[in-house]
PDB file of C-alpha atoms in Angstrom:
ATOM      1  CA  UNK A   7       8.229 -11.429  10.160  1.00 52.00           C
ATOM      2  CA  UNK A   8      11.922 -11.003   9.065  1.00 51.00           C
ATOM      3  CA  UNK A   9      13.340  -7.442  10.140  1.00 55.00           C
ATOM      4  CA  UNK A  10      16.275  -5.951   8.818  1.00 57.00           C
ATOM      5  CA  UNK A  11      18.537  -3.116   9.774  1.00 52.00           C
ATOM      6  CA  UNK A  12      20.420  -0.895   8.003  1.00 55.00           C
ATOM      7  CA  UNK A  13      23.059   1.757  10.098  1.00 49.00           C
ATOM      8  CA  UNK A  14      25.023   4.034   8.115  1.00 52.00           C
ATOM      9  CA  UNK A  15      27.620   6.135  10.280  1.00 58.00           C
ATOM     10  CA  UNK A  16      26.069   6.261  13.189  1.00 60.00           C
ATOM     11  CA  UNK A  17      22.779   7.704  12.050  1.00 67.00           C
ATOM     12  CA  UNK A  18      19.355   6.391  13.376  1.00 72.00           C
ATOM     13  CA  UNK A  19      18.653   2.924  12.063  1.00 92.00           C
ATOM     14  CA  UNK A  20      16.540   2.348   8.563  1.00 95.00           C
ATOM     15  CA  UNK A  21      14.222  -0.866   9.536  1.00 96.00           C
ATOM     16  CA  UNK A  22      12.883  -3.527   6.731  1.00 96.00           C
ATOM     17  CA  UNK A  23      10.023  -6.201   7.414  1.00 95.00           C
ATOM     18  CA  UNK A  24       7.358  -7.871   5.757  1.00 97.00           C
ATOM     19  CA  UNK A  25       3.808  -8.290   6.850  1.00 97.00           C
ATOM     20  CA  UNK A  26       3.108 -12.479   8.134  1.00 97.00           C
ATOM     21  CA  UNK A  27      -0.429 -11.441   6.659  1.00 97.00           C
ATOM     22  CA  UNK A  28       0.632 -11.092   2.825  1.00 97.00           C
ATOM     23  CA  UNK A  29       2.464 -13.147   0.041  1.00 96.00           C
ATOM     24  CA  UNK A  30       6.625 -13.001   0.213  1.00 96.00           C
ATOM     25  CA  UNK A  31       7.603  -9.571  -2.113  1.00 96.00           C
ATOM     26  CA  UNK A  32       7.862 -11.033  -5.203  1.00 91.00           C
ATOM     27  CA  UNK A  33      11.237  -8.929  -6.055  1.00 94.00           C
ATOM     28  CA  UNK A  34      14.009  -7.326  -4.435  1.00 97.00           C
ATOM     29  CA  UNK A  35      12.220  -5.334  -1.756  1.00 96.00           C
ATOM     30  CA  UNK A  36      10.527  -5.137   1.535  1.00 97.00           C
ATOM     31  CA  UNK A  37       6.760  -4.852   2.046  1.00 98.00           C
ATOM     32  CA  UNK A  38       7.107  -1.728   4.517  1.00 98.00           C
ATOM     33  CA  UNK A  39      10.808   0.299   5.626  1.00 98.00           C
ATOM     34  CA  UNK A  40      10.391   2.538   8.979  1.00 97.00           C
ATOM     35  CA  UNK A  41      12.812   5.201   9.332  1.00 96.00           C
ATOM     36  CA  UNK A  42      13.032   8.433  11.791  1.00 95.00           C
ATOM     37  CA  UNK A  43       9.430   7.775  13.382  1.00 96.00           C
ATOM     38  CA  UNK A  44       8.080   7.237   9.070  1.00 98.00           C
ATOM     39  CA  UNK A  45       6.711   3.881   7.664  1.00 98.00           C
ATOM     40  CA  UNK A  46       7.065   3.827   3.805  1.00 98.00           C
ATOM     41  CA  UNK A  47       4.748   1.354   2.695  1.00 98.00           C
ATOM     42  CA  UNK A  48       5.868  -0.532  -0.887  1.00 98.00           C
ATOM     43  CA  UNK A  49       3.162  -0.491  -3.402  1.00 98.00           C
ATOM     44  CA  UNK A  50       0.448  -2.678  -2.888  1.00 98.00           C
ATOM     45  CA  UNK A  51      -1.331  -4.598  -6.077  1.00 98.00           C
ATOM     46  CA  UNK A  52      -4.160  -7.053  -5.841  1.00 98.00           C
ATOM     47  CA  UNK A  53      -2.282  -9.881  -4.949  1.00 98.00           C
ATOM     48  CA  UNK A  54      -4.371 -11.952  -2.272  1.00 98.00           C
ATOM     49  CA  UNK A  55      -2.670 -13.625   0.696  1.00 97.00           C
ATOM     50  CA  UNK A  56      -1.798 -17.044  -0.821  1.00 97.00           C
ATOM     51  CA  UNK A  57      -0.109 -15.227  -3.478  1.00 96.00           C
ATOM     52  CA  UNK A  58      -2.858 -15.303  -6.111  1.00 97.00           C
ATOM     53  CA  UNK A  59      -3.643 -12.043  -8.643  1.00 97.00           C
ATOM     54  CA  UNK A  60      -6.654 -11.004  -9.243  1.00 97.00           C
ATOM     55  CA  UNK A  61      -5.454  -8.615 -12.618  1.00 95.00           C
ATOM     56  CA  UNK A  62      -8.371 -10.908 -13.689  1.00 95.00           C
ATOM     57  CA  UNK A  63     -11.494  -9.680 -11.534  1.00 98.00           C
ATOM     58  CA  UNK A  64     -13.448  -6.485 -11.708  1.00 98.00           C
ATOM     59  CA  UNK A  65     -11.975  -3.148 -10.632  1.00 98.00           C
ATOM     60  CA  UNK A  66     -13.861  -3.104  -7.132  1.00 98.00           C
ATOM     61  CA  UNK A  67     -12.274  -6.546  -6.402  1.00 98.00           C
ATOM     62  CA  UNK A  68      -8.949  -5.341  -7.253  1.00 98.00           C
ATOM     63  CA  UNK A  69      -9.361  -2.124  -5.556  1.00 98.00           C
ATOM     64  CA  UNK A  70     -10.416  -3.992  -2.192  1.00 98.00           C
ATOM     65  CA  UNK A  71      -7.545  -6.201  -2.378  1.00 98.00           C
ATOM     66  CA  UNK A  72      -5.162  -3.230  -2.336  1.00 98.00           C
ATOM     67  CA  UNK A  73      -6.907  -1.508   0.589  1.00 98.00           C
ATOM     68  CA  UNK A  74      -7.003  -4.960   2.328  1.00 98.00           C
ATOM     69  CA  UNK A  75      -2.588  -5.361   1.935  1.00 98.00           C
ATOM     70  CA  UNK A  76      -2.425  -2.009   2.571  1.00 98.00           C
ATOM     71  CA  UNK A  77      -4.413  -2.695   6.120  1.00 98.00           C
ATOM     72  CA  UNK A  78      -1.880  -5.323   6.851  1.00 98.00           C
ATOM     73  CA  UNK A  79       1.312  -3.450   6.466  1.00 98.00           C
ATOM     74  CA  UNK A  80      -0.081  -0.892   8.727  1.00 98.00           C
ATOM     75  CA  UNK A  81      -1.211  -4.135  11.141  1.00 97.00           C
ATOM     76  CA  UNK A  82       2.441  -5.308  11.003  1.00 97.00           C
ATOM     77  CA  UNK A  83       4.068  -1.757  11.357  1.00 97.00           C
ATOM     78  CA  UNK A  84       1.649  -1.330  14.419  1.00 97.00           C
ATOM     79  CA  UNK A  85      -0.171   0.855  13.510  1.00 97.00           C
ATOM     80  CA  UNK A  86      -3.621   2.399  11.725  1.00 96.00           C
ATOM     81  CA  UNK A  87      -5.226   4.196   8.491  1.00 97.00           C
ATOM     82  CA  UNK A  88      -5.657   7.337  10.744  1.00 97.00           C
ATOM     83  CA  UNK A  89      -1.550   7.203  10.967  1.00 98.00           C
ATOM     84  CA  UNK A  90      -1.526   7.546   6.742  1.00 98.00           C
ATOM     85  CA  UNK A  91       0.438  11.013   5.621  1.00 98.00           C
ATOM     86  CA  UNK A  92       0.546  10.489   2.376  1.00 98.00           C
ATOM     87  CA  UNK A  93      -1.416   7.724  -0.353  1.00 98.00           C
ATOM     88  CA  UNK A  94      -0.407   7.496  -4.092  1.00 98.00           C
ATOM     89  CA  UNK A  95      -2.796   5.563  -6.413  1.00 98.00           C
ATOM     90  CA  UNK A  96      -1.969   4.311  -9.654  1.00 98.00           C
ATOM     91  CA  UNK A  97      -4.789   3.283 -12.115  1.00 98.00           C
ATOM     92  CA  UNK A  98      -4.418   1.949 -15.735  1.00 98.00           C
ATOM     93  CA  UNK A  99      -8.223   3.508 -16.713  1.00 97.00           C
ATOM     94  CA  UNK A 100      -8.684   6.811 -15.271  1.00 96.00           C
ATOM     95  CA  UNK A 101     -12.296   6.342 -15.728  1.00 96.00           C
ATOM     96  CA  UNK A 102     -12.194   3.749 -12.445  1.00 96.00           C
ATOM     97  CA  UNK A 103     -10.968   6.737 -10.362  1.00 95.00           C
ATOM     98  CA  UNK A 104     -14.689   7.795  -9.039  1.00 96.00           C
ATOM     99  CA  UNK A 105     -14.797   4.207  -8.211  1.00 96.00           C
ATOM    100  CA  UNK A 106     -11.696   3.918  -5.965  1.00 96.00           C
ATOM    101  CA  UNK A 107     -12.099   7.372  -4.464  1.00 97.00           C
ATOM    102  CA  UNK A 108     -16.256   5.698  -3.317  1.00 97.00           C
ATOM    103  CA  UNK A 109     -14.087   2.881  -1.893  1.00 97.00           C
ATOM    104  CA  UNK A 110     -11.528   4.764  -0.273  1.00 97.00           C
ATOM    105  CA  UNK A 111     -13.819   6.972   1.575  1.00 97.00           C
ATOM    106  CA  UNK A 112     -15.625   4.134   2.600  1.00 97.00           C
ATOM    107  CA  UNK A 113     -12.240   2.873   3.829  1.00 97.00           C
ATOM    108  CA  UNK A 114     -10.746   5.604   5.344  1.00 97.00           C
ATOM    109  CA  UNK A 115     -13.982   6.988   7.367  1.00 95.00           C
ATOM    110  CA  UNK A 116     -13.078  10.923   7.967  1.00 95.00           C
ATOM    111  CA  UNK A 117      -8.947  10.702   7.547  1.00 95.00           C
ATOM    112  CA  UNK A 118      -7.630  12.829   4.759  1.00 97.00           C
ATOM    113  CA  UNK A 119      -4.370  11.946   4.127  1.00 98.00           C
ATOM    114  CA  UNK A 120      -2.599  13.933   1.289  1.00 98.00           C
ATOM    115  CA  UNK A 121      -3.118  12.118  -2.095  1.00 97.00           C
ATOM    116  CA  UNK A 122      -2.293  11.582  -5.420  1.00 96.00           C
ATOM    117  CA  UNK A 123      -3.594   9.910  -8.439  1.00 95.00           C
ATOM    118  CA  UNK A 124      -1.718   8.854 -11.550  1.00 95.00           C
ATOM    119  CA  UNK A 125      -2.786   7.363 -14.974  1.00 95.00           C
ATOM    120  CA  UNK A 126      -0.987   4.458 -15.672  1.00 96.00           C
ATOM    121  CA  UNK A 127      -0.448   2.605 -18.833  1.00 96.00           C
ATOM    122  CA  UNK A 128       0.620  -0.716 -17.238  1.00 97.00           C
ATOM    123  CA  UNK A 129       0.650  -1.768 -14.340  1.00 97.00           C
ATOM    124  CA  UNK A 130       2.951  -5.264 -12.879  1.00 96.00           C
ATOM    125  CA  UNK A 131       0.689  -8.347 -13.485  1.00 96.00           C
ATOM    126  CA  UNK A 132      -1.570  -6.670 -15.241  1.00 97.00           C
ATOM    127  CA  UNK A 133      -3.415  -5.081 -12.096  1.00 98.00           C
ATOM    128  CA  UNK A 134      -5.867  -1.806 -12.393  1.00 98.00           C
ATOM    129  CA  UNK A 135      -4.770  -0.045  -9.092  1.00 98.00           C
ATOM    130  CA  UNK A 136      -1.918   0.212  -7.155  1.00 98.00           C
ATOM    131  CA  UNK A 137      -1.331   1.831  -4.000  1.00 98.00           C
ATOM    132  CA  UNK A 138       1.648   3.461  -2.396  1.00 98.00           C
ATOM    133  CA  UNK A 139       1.620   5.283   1.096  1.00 98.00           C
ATOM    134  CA  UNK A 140       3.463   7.051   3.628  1.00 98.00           C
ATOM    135  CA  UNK A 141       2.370   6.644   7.597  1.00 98.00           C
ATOM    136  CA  UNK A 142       3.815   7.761  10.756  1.00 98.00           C
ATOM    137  CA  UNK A 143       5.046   5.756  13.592  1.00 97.00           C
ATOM    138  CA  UNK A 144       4.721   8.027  16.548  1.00 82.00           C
TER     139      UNK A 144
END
């Protein structure tokens, strides 16, 4: 895990890693940034660990694959799904929603963190679902 740090006149220190569990960020950014006791988690597509994309398989597939990098950010940022604030979910067919919100709850067992969904006409790769979050640290 490579972590960066950013200090800007003397204010509290903005952190930048990447989870050992998931494929290098294809572009210029980290998979998580912690900041002031926050974890901002970079969207997560269904890219599997070796760095395959599965834009290819079904919807539930996809959607697992997500949920599965998003598990592993948390893992490296040390911490759990309970600790989620905040998810955004991006799906190219809105109609797949019900099916991601089944999965999610599944997923997430009785946390609620505040959510939002968004229609999306493309997504990078050509992936159905992407996932965004916010968790805290302490």
């Amino acid at each position: 895990m490579t972590i960066s740090e950013t200090t800007t006149g003397g204010a509290p220190s903005i952190h930048t890693f990447d989870s050992p569990q998931l494929a290098p960020p294809a572009g210029h950014y980290s998979h998580i940034a912690t900041h002031r006791g926050v974890a901002y988690i970079s969207g997560q597509l269904p890219v599997a660990p070796d760095g395959s994309h599965l834009a290819g398989e079904p919807f539930e597939a996809q959607a697992r694959q997500v949920l599965s990098n998003l598990d592993a950010c948390l893992a490296t940022a040390g911490i759990s799904r309970e600790r989620l604030i905040s998810v955004t979910v991006y799906v190219t067919e809105i109609g797949d929603w019900p099916a991601f919100d089944q999965l999610y709850k599944e997923w997430l067992g009785v946390s609620r963190p505040a959510r939002a969904v968004a229609g999306a006409r493309e997504l990078h790769y050509g992936s159905a679902v992407e996932v965004h979050a916010v968790a805290a640290l302490d």
